PDB file of C-alpha atoms in Angstrom:
ATOM      1  CA  MET A 105     -22.336 -87.792  39.701  1.00 30.00           C
ATOM      2  CA  SER A 106     -20.648 -85.079  41.233  1.00 29.00           C
ATOM      3  CA  ARG A 107     -20.618 -85.380  45.140  1.00 28.00           C
ATOM      4  CA  PHE A 108     -20.678 -80.991  44.830  1.00 24.00           C
ATOM      5  CA  PRO A 109     -24.036 -80.057  45.962  1.00 24.00           C
ATOM      6  CA  ARG A 110     -26.037 -78.357  42.771  1.00 25.00           C
ATOM      7  CA  GLY A 111     -25.849 -74.398  43.005  1.00 24.00           C
ATOM      8  CA  PHE A 112     -21.813 -74.692  43.244  1.00 23.00           C
ATOM      9  CA  VAL A 113     -18.191 -75.331  40.935  1.00 23.00           C
ATOM     10  CA  GLU A 114     -15.380 -76.975  42.022  1.00 26.00           C
ATOM     11  CA  ASN A 115     -13.409 -74.600  41.768  1.00 30.00           C
ATOM     12  CA  SER A 116     -15.501 -71.578  42.848  1.00 33.00           C
ATOM     13  CA  SER A 117     -13.199 -68.018  42.115  1.00 39.00           C
ATOM     14  CA  MET A 118     -12.995 -68.662  38.321  1.00 45.00           C
ATOM     15  CA  GLU A 119      -9.598 -67.428  36.511  1.00 48.00           C
ATOM     16  CA  GLU A 120      -8.822 -63.547  35.454  1.00 55.00           C
ATOM     17  CA  PRO A 121      -6.346 -62.123  33.074  1.00 55.00           C
ATOM     18  CA  LYS A 122      -4.693 -58.669  34.449  1.00 63.00           C
ATOM     19  CA  ILE A 123      -7.043 -55.561  35.314  1.00 67.00           C
ATOM     20  CA  ALA A 124      -5.600 -53.091  33.710  1.00 61.00           C
ATOM     21  CA  ARG A 125      -4.326 -50.038  35.721  1.00 67.00           C
ATOM     22  CA  ARG A 126      -7.116 -48.321  34.199  1.00 79.00           C
ATOM     23  CA  PRO A 127      -9.726 -50.585  33.361  1.00 83.00           C
ATOM     24  CA  SER A 128     -12.162 -48.548  31.205  1.00 88.00           C
ATOM     25  CA  ILE A 129     -16.485 -50.733  32.761  1.00 93.00           C
ATOM     26  CA  CYS A 130     -19.117 -50.092  30.358  1.00 95.00           C
ATOM     27  CA  PHE A 131     -22.166 -51.240  30.088  1.00 96.00           C
ATOM     28  CA  ARG A 132     -24.288 -52.946  27.610  1.00 95.00           C
ATOM     29  CA  PRO A 133     -27.601 -55.211  27.276  1.00 95.00           C
ATOM     30  CA  ILE A 134     -26.684 -58.226  28.152  1.00 96.00           C
ATOM     31  CA  ASN A 135     -27.209 -60.582  24.682  1.00 95.00           C
ATOM     32  CA  PRO A 136     -27.115 -64.624  23.965  1.00 96.00           C
ATOM     33  CA  CYS A 137     -23.038 -64.916  23.852  1.00 95.00           C
ATOM     34  CA  ASP A 138     -22.705 -63.844  27.156  1.00 96.00           C
ATOM     35  CA  LEU A 139     -25.604 -67.175  28.490  1.00 96.00           C
ATOM     36  CA  GLU A 140     -22.290 -69.074  29.879  1.00 95.00           C
ATOM     37  CA  ARG A 141     -20.031 -66.720  31.453  1.00 95.00           C
ATOM     38  CA  LEU A 142     -23.908 -65.329  32.728  1.00 96.00           C
ATOM     39  CA  GLU A 143     -23.811 -68.958  34.698  1.00 96.00           C
ATOM     40  CA  GLN A 144     -20.697 -69.335  35.578  1.00 94.00           C
ATOM     41  CA  ILE A 145     -20.395 -66.294  36.887  1.00 95.00           C
ATOM     42  CA  HIS A 146     -24.509 -66.654  39.391  1.00 95.00           C
ATOM     43  CA  ARG A 147     -22.341 -70.475  40.263  1.00 93.00           C
ATOM     44  CA  ASP A 148     -19.637 -68.996  41.623  1.00 92.00           C
ATOM     45  CA  ILE A 149     -20.901 -65.943  42.569  1.00 90.00           C
ATOM     46  CA  PHE A 150     -24.392 -67.254  44.305  1.00 91.00           C
ATOM     47  CA  PRO A 151     -25.408 -70.858  46.828  1.00 87.00           C
ATOM     48  CA  ILE A 152     -28.120 -71.068  45.298  1.00 86.00           C
ATOM     49  CA  ARG A 153     -29.765 -72.396  41.856  1.00 88.00           C
ATOM     50  CA  TYR A 154     -30.635 -70.986  38.873  1.00 93.00           C
ATOM     51  CA  GLU A 155     -33.131 -72.868  36.480  1.00 93.00           C
ATOM     52  CA  SER A 156     -31.695 -72.505  33.053  1.00 93.00           C
ATOM     53  CA  GLU A 157     -35.742 -70.831  31.744  1.00 94.00           C
ATOM     54  CA  PHE A 158     -34.097 -68.087  33.728  1.00 95.00           C
ATOM     55  CA  PHE A 159     -31.265 -67.569  31.401  1.00 96.00           C
ATOM     56  CA  GLN A 160     -32.671 -67.989  29.289  1.00 95.00           C
ATOM     57  CA  ASN A 161     -34.733 -65.255  29.307  1.00 95.00           C
ATOM     58  CA  VAL A 162     -32.133 -63.072  30.282  1.00 96.00           C
ATOM     59  CA  VAL A 163     -29.297 -63.127  27.251  1.00 96.00           C
ATOM     60  CA  ASN A 164     -32.844 -62.993  24.892  1.00 93.00           C
ATOM     61  CA  GLY A 165     -34.799 -60.463  26.176  1.00 86.00           C
ATOM     62  CA  GLY A 166     -38.139 -62.064  27.138  1.00 84.00           C
ATOM     63  CA  ASP A 167     -39.103 -59.885  30.675  1.00 90.00           C
ATOM     64  CA  ILE A 168     -36.458 -58.991  31.875  1.00 95.00           C
ATOM     65  CA  VAL A 169     -33.927 -56.728  31.502  1.00 96.00           C
ATOM     66  CA  SER A 170     -30.316 -56.345  32.548  1.00 97.00           C
ATOM     67  CA  TRP A 171     -27.424 -54.605  31.909  1.00 97.00           C
ATOM     68  CA  ALA A 172     -23.881 -56.005  31.483  1.00 96.00           C
ATOM     69  CA  ALA A 173     -20.289 -54.262  32.991  1.00 96.00           C
ATOM     70  CA  VAL A 174     -17.890 -54.732  30.869  1.00 95.00           C
ATOM     71  CA  ASP A 175     -13.886 -54.330  30.424  1.00 93.00           C
ATOM     72  CA  ARG A 176     -13.213 -53.038  27.419  1.00 91.00           C
ATOM     73  CA  SER A 177      -9.430 -52.204  27.998  1.00 88.00           C
ATOM     74  CA  ARG A 178      -8.388 -56.349  28.707  1.00 83.00           C
ATOM     75  CA  PRO A 179      -7.053 -57.979  26.425  1.00 80.00           C
ATOM     76  CA  ASP A 180      -7.065 -60.685  23.930  1.00 76.00           C
ATOM     77  CA  GLY A 181     -10.491 -60.946  22.734  1.00 78.00           C
ATOM     78  CA  HIS A 182     -11.511 -60.176  26.863  1.00 84.00           C
ATOM     79  CA  SER A 183     -13.502 -56.910  25.995  1.00 87.00           C
ATOM     80  CA  GLU A 184     -16.611 -57.687  26.070  1.00 90.00           C
ATOM     81  CA  GLU A 185     -17.514 -60.307  28.342  1.00 92.00           C
ATOM     82  CA  LEU A 186     -19.095 -60.446  31.794  1.00 94.00           C
ATOM     83  CA  ILE A 187     -17.463 -58.807  34.916  1.00 94.00           C
ATOM     84  CA  GLY A 188     -20.232 -57.451  36.175  1.00 96.00           C
ATOM     85  CA  PHE A 189     -24.808 -58.125  35.596  1.00 97.00           C
ATOM     86  CA  VAL A 190     -27.416 -56.919  37.234  1.00 97.00           C
ATOM     87  CA  THR A 191     -30.939 -58.602  36.029  1.00 97.00           C
ATOM     88  CA  ALA A 192     -34.617 -56.882  37.239  1.00 97.00           C
ATOM     89  CA  LYS A 193     -38.108 -57.070  35.873  1.00 96.00           C
ATOM     90  CA  ILE A 194     -41.431 -54.687  35.671  1.00 96.00           C
ATOM     91  CA  VAL A 195     -43.878 -55.427  38.768  1.00 95.00           C
ATOM     92  CA  LEU A 196     -46.879 -54.059  38.884  1.00 93.00           C
ATOM     93  CA  ALA A 197     -47.301 -52.023  42.069  1.00 91.00           C
ATOM     94  CA  ARG A 198     -50.821 -53.050  43.805  1.00 89.00           C
ATOM     95  CA  GLU A 199     -49.516 -57.151  42.752  1.00 90.00           C
ATOM     96  CA  SER A 200     -46.083 -56.338  44.995  1.00 91.00           C
ATOM     97  CA  GLU A 201     -45.060 -58.037  47.885  1.00 89.00           C
ATOM     98  CA  ILE A 202     -44.038 -54.008  49.593  1.00 88.00           C
ATOM     99  CA  SER A 203     -48.465 -52.255  46.866  1.00 87.00           C
ATOM    100  CA  ASP A 204     -49.261 -51.872  51.193  1.00 85.00           C
ATOM    101  CA  LEU A 205     -45.581 -49.045  50.841  1.00 83.00           C
ATOM    102  CA  ILE A 206     -46.780 -47.152  47.695  1.00 78.00           C
ATOM    103  CA  ARG A 207     -49.123 -44.397  47.583  1.00 72.00           C
ATOM    104  CA  TYR A 208     -51.027 -44.276  44.478  1.00 66.00           C
ATOM    105  CA  ASP A 209     -52.907 -41.844  42.714  1.00 65.00           C
ATOM    106  CA  SER A 210     -54.877 -43.279  40.546  1.00 64.00           C
ATOM    107  CA  SER A 211     -55.118 -39.896  37.167  1.00 66.00           C
ATOM    108  CA  LYS A 212     -51.342 -41.628  35.991  1.00 67.00           C
ATOM    109  CA  GLY A 213     -53.168 -45.475  35.566  1.00 74.00           C
ATOM    110  CA  GLU A 214     -51.515 -48.920  36.308  1.00 86.00           C
ATOM    111  CA  GLU A 215     -48.456 -48.247  38.479  1.00 92.00           C
ATOM    112  CA  THR A 216     -44.700 -50.185  39.020  1.00 94.00           C
ATOM    113  CA  LEU A 217     -41.873 -51.285  40.246  1.00 96.00           C
ATOM    114  CA  VAL A 218     -39.124 -52.565  39.199  1.00 97.00           C
ATOM    115  CA  TYR A 219     -37.982 -55.637  41.851  1.00 97.00           C
ATOM    116  CA  ILE A 220     -33.612 -56.074  41.148  1.00 97.00           C
ATOM    117  CA  LEU A 221     -33.094 -59.645  41.166  1.00 96.00           C
ATOM    118  CA  THR A 222     -29.934 -61.293  40.605  1.00 96.00           C
ATOM    119  CA  LEU A 223     -26.985 -58.126  40.502  1.00 96.00           C
ATOM    120  CA  GLY A 224     -23.049 -59.578  41.296  1.00 95.00           C
ATOM    121  CA  VAL A 225     -19.408 -58.362  39.956  1.00 95.00           C
ATOM    122  CA  VAL A 226     -16.781 -60.842  40.147  1.00 94.00           C
ATOM    123  CA  GLU A 227     -13.808 -60.479  42.690  1.00 91.00           C
ATOM    124  CA  THR A 228     -11.416 -59.116  40.993  1.00 90.00           C
ATOM    125  CA  TYR A 229     -13.526 -56.374  39.801  1.00 92.00           C
ATOM    126  CA  ARG A 230     -14.796 -55.995  43.346  1.00 90.00           C
ATOM    127  CA  LYS A 231     -14.664 -52.705  45.242  1.00 89.00           C
ATOM    128  CA  ARG A 232     -14.653 -50.559  42.244  1.00 92.00           C
ATOM    129  CA  GLY A 233     -17.278 -48.991  43.260  1.00 93.00           C
ATOM    130  CA  ILE A 234     -19.620 -50.663  39.269  1.00 95.00           C
ATOM    131  CA  ALA A 235     -21.834 -52.667  42.136  1.00 96.00           C
ATOM    132  CA  LYS A 236     -22.913 -49.391  42.432  1.00 96.00           C
ATOM    133  CA  LEU A 237     -22.349 -47.685  38.952  1.00 96.00           C
ATOM    134  CA  LEU A 238     -25.160 -51.386  38.257  1.00 97.00           C
ATOM    135  CA  ILE A 239     -27.277 -50.376  40.179  1.00 97.00           C
ATOM    136  CA  ASN A 240     -27.521 -46.573  38.699  1.00 97.00           C
ATOM    137  CA  GLU A 241     -28.235 -48.317  35.294  1.00 97.00           C
ATOM    138  CA  VAL A 242     -31.374 -49.339  37.359  1.00 98.00           C
ATOM    139  CA  VAL A 243     -32.750 -47.031  39.085  1.00 97.00           C
ATOM    140  CA  LYS A 244     -32.581 -44.432  35.461  1.00 97.00           C
ATOM    141  CA  TYR A 245     -34.158 -46.843  33.631  1.00 97.00           C
ATOM    142  CA  ALA A 246     -37.111 -47.620  36.577  1.00 97.00           C
ATOM    143  CA  SER A 247     -36.940 -43.254  36.392  1.00 96.00           C
ATOM    144  CA  SER A 248     -37.760 -43.072  32.379  1.00 96.00           C
ATOM    145  CA  ILE A 249     -41.592 -45.068  33.203  1.00 95.00           C
ATOM    146  CA  PRO A 250     -43.276 -42.084  33.641  1.00 92.00           C
ATOM    147  CA  VAL A 251     -46.164 -44.439  36.118  1.00 92.00           C
ATOM    148  CA  CYS A 252     -43.155 -46.571  38.340  1.00 94.00           C
ATOM    149  CA  ARG A 253     -42.851 -45.524  41.701  1.00 93.00           C
ATOM    150  CA  GLY A 254     -40.309 -47.069  42.874  1.00 95.00           C
ATOM    151  CA  VAL A 255     -37.105 -49.988  43.047  1.00 97.00           C
ATOM    152  CA  TYR A 256     -36.940 -53.200  45.165  1.00 97.00           C
ATOM    153  CA  LEU A 257     -34.682 -55.738  45.757  1.00 96.00           C
ATOM    154  CA  HIS A 258     -33.985 -58.077  48.871  1.00 96.00           C
ATOM    155  CA  VAL A 259     -30.870 -59.048  50.054  1.00 95.00           C
ATOM    156  CA  ILE A 260     -29.673 -61.919  53.168  1.00 95.00           C
ATOM    157  CA  ALA A 261     -29.914 -60.774  56.177  1.00 95.00           C
ATOM    158  CA  HIS A 262     -25.838 -61.551  56.971  1.00 94.00           C
ATOM    159  CA  ASN A 263     -24.806 -59.794  54.087  1.00 93.00           C
ATOM    160  CA  ASN A 264     -23.434 -55.935  55.610  1.00 94.00           C
ATOM    161  CA  PRO A 265     -21.365 -54.929  52.905  1.00 93.00           C
ATOM    162  CA  ALA A 266     -24.441 -55.250  50.446  1.00 94.00           C
ATOM    163  CA  ILE A 267     -26.989 -53.408  53.379  1.00 96.00           C
ATOM    164  CA  ARG A 268     -24.470 -51.061  53.705  1.00 95.00           C
ATOM    165  CA  LEU A 269     -23.849 -50.314  49.720  1.00 95.00           C
ATOM    166  CA  TYR A 270     -28.578 -50.230  49.315  1.00 97.00           C
ATOM    167  CA  LYS A 271     -28.565 -47.405  52.352  1.00 96.00           C
ATOM    168  CA  ARG A 272     -25.598 -45.148  51.167  1.00 96.00           C
ATOM    169  CA  MET A 273     -27.630 -45.177  48.149  1.00 96.00           C
ATOM    170  CA  SER A 274     -30.545 -44.387  49.608  1.00 94.00           C
ATOM    171  CA  PHE A 275     -32.409 -47.401  49.761  1.00 96.00           C
ATOM    172  CA  ARG A 276     -34.523 -48.218  52.655  1.00 95.00           C
ATOM    173  CA  CYS A 277     -35.222 -51.002  53.975  1.00 96.00           C
ATOM    174  CA  VAL A 278     -38.347 -51.059  54.468  1.00 94.00           C
ATOM    175  CA  ARG A 279     -39.163 -55.630  56.192  1.00 94.00           C
ATOM    176  CA  ARG A 280     -37.062 -58.083  57.266  1.00 95.00           C
ATOM    177  CA  LEU A 281     -38.610 -61.692  56.100  1.00 95.00           C
ATOM    178  CA  HIS A 282     -38.023 -64.004  58.361  1.00 95.00           C
ATOM    179  CA  GLY A 283     -37.023 -67.033  56.628  1.00 95.00           C
ATOM    180  CA  PHE A 284     -37.341 -65.558  53.523  1.00 94.00           C
ATOM    181  CA  TYR A 285     -34.415 -67.711  51.893  1.00 93.00           C
ATOM    182  CA  LEU A 286     -34.108 -71.913  52.364  1.00 91.00           C
ATOM    183  CA  ILE A 287     -29.970 -72.310  51.546  1.00 92.00           C
ATOM    184  CA  ASN A 288     -29.069 -76.362  52.057  1.00 89.00           C
ATOM    185  CA  GLY A 289     -32.004 -76.871  54.186  1.00 91.00           C
ATOM    186  CA  GLN A 290     -30.920 -73.875  56.199  1.00 93.00           C
ATOM    187  CA  HIS A 291     -33.238 -70.585  57.064  1.00 95.00           C
ATOM    188  CA  PHE A 292     -32.102 -67.273  56.286  1.00 95.00           C
ATOM    189  CA  ASP A 293     -33.784 -63.723  57.293  1.00 96.00           C
ATOM    190  CA  SER A 294     -33.834 -61.125  54.235  1.00 95.00           C
ATOM    191  CA  TYR A 295     -34.126 -57.280  54.316  1.00 97.00           C
ATOM    192  CA  LEU A 296     -36.578 -55.506  51.780  1.00 96.00           C
ATOM    193  CA  PHE A 297     -34.725 -52.148  50.655  1.00 97.00           C
ATOM    194  CA  VAL A 298     -37.226 -50.032  48.648  1.00 96.00           C
ATOM    195  CA  TYR A 299     -35.626 -46.597  46.510  1.00 96.00           C
ATOM    196  CA  PHE A 300     -38.411 -44.831  46.246  1.00 93.00           C
ATOM    197  CA  ILE A 301     -38.953 -42.555  42.306  1.00 92.00           C
ATOM    198  CA  ASN A 302     -40.873 -40.725  39.995  1.00 85.00           C
ATOM    199  CA  GLY A 303     -42.359 -38.226  43.089  1.00 80.00           C
ATOM    200  CA  SER A 304     -43.663 -41.777  45.181  1.00 71.00           C
ATOM    201  CA  ARG A 305     -42.963 -41.726  48.753  1.00 68.00           C
ATOM    202  CA  SER A 306     -44.044 -44.600  51.567  1.00 58.00           C
ATOM    203  CA  PRO A 307     -46.417 -43.501  54.279  1.00 53.00           C
ATOM    204  CA  CYS A 308     -44.378 -44.817  56.251  1.00 53.00           C
ATOM    205  CA  SER A 309     -42.279 -42.955  59.087  1.00 43.00           C
ATOM    206  CA  PRO A 310     -38.351 -44.654  59.944  1.00 49.00           C
ATOM    207  CA  LEU A 311     -37.545 -46.988  63.393  1.00 43.00           C
ATOM    208  CA  TYR A 312     -33.980 -47.165  63.443  1.00 42.00           C
ATOM    209  CA  VAL A 313     -34.048 -50.366  64.737  1.00 47.00           C
ATOM    210  CA  GLN A 314     -30.182 -53.424  65.379  1.00 47.00           C
ATOM    211  CA  ASN A 315     -29.832 -56.875  64.137  1.00 50.00           C
ATOM    212  CA  THR A 316     -29.067 -59.335  64.653  1.00 50.00           C
ATOM    213  CA  ASN A 317     -25.521 -59.281  64.047  1.00 48.00           C
ATOM    214  CA  GLY A 318     -25.339 -55.837  65.684  1.00 47.00           C
ATOM    215  CA  VAL A 319     -25.427 -53.397  62.247  1.00 46.00           C
ATOM    216  CA  ILE A 320     -28.457 -50.158  62.684  1.00 44.00           C
ATOM    217  CA  VAL A 321     -30.775 -50.390  59.614  1.00 47.00           C
ATOM    218  CA  GLU A 322     -34.782 -48.518  58.863  1.00 48.00           C
ATOM    219  CA  SER A 323     -37.140 -50.666  59.494  1.00 49.00           C
ATOM    220  CA  TRP A 324     -40.317 -49.065  59.051  1.00 48.00           C
ATOM    221  CA  LEU A 325     -43.783 -47.741  61.124  1.00 47.00           C
ATOM    222  CA  HIS A 326     -47.388 -48.069  59.097  1.00 48.00           C
ATOM    223  CA  CYS A 327     -49.219 -44.564  59.286  1.00 51.00           C
ATOM    224  CA  ARG A 328     -51.271 -46.163  61.460  1.00 49.00           C
ATOM    225  CA  ASP A 329     -49.144 -47.299  63.550  1.00 50.00           C
ATOM    226  CA  LEU A 330     -47.381 -44.432  63.699  1.00 49.00           C
ATOM    227  CA  ALA A 331     -50.649 -42.239  65.002  1.00 54.00           C
ATOM    228  CA  VAL A 332     -50.778 -45.327  67.884  1.00 50.00           C
ATOM    229  CA  LEU A 333     -47.786 -44.443  68.819  1.00 51.00           C
ATOM    230  CA  VAL A 334     -48.733 -40.078  68.858  1.00 54.00           C
ATOM    231  CA  LEU A 335     -51.623 -40.669  70.419  1.00 62.00           C
ATOM    232  CA  ASN A 336     -49.933 -42.819  73.386  1.00 61.00           C
ATOM    233  CA  TYR A 337     -47.784 -40.284  73.492  1.00 58.00           C
ATOM    234  CA  MET A 338     -50.062 -37.384  73.608  1.00 68.00           C
ATOM    235  CA  ARG A 339     -52.339 -39.384  76.210  1.00 68.00           C
ATOM    236  CA  SER A 340     -49.448 -40.142  78.349  1.00 66.00           C
ATOM    237  CA  GLY A 341     -48.340 -36.173  78.241  1.00 63.00           C
ATOM    238  CA  ILE A 342     -52.146 -34.897  78.531  1.00 66.00           C
ATOM    239  CA  LYS A 343     -51.858 -37.479  81.780  1.00 62.00           C
ATOM    240  CA  THR A 344     -48.319 -34.861  83.404  1.00 62.00           C
ATOM    241  CA  VAL A 345     -50.065 -32.183  82.858  1.00 56.00           C
ATOM    242  CA  ALA A 346     -53.665 -33.034  84.293  1.00 57.00           C
ATOM    243  CA  SER A 347     -51.462 -34.188  87.341  1.00 61.00           C
ATOM    244  CA  LYS A 348     -49.227 -31.275  87.918  1.00 57.00           C
ATOM    245  CA  LEU A 349     -52.680 -29.133  87.422  1.00 55.00           C
ATOM    246  CA  THR A 350     -54.189 -31.356  90.351  1.00 54.00           C
ATOM    247  CA  ILE A 351     -51.744 -30.412  92.122  1.00 51.00           C
ATOM    248  CA  ASN A 352     -51.131 -26.975  92.169  1.00 55.00           C
ATOM    249  CA  HIS A 353     -55.098 -26.552  92.642  1.00 51.00           C
ATOM    250  CA  GLU A 354     -54.832 -28.761  95.740  1.00 50.00           C
ATOM    251  CA  ASP A 355     -51.671 -27.087  96.874  1.00 51.00           C
ATOM    252  CA  LYS A 356     -53.646 -23.483  96.209  1.00 48.00           C
ATOM    253  CA  GLY A 357     -56.666 -23.345  97.038  1.00 47.00           C
ATOM    254  CA  SER A 358     -57.524 -22.170  93.638  1.00 40.00           C
ATOM    255  CA  LYS A 359     -61.388 -21.040  92.910  1.00 41.00           C
ATOM    256  CA  TRP A 360     -63.263 -22.777  90.453  1.00 36.00           C
ATOM    257  CA  LEU A 361     -65.879 -20.633  88.139  1.00 38.00           C
ATOM    258  CA  LYS A 362     -69.485 -21.084  89.434  1.00 42.00           C
ATOM    259  CA  CYS A 363     -70.555 -23.214  86.512  1.00 41.00           C
ATOM    260  CA  LYS A 364     -73.794 -20.558  84.601  1.00 42.00           C
ATOM    261  CA  ASP A 365     -75.823 -23.890  83.203  1.00 45.00           C
ATOM    262  CA  ASN A 366     -76.603 -25.462  86.982  1.00 45.00           C
ATOM    263  CA  THR A 367     -74.137 -28.256  86.194  1.00 42.00           C
ATOM    264  CA  ARG A 368     -72.407 -30.305  89.033  1.00 40.00           C
ATOM    265  CA  CYS A 369     -69.289 -28.379  89.536  1.00 37.00           C
ATOM    266  CA  LEU A 370     -65.642 -29.353  91.174  1.00 37.00           C
ATOM    267  CA  LEU A 371     -65.807 -28.144  94.528  1.00 36.00           C
ATOM    268  CA  PRO A 372     -62.884 -25.601  95.583  1.00 37.00           C
ATOM    269  CA  THR A 373     -62.511 -26.763  99.114  1.00 34.00           C
ATOM    270  CA  GLN A 374     -62.378 -30.271  99.157  1.00 37.00           C
ATOM    271  CA  THR A 375     -59.043 -31.297 100.407  1.00 37.00           C
ATOM    272  CA  LYS A 376     -57.133 -34.302  98.486  1.00 37.00           C
ATOM    273  CA  ARG A 377     -58.834 -37.088 101.132  1.00 37.00           C
ATOM    274  CA  ASN A 378     -61.617 -36.478  99.321  1.00 40.00           C
ATOM    275  CA  LEU A 379     -60.451 -35.937  96.231  1.00 34.00           C
ATOM    276  CA  ALA A 380     -58.932 -39.635  96.287  1.00 36.00           C
ATOM    277  CA  SER A 381     -62.048 -40.607  97.846  1.00 36.00           C
ATOM    278  CA  GLU A 382     -63.730 -39.408  94.236  1.00 37.00           C
ATOM    279  CA  ARG A 383     -61.120 -40.551  91.898  1.00 35.00           C
ATOM    280  CA  VAL A 384     -61.899 -44.378  93.391  1.00 33.00           C
ATOM    281  CA  SER A 385     -65.896 -44.222  93.445  1.00 33.00           C
ATOM    282  CA  SER A 386     -65.913 -42.183  90.136  1.00 33.00           C
ATOM    283  CA  GLY A 387     -63.004 -43.830  88.418  1.00 33.00           C
ATOM    284  CA  TYR A 388     -61.537 -40.113  86.305  1.00 30.00           C
ATOM    285  CA  ASP A 389     -59.186 -37.823  86.905  1.00 28.00           C
ATOM    286  CA  TYR A 390     -60.260 -33.925  87.654  1.00 27.00           C
ATOM    287  CA  VAL A 391     -58.678 -31.378  85.942  1.00 25.00           C
TER     288      VAL A 391
END
């Protein structure tokens, strides 16, 4: 039995052929001949183990859609070998974990989302924009589906390079999920990012917050929460104006108009002490 935990390999970086000065990066669907390479890259990149059923689903085109990145400039039969990949799945919007963030249009029928399952690029090809291009492939695919409302994904909270990439690509950080990942017996938080498409937008507003690593990310408030904030702000403003008006009337001794319906009216001759005692006895502030 290997002394290494499941989901890891002894040599974490695969030996890669030398990269051409100007690599020719192309994209194609993942197919059965990519199975071994796909499993190897997942073991090298991710600290969690994926079941064989997942890989079979990817390479055989089950309910998972996928894109492979290859470098056609590579020599010696490596031109079709995976150097990056992205896998995704179509889910029903109403059954997703962000169903409360989607504005539904009943006239369009059953609405969907595309969820990115895994995304990776081998180490020697990183920092070349390949991950961004792979995500663009997913966004283009999702945008071609009229009833699709967005693309979403999870990212572990300490993966700052990935977080910066998603924000640059206009993904919105809508939620922080505590303890979402369980890796080697330890829980890690996750951020949930969404890219809205086909005219969809969230019924929320961005709230910029700082995570534990000092990275500024966007959190989101539901409309009802935003309404509460606005209402509280307005109440605070009204109280401030009321306070100023009360002071002005007291200082200037301004006269009040006579009530037409003989209802109780404020007396313009009240002193500050009288007004204060009125407030205590009645429980209301006069404006």
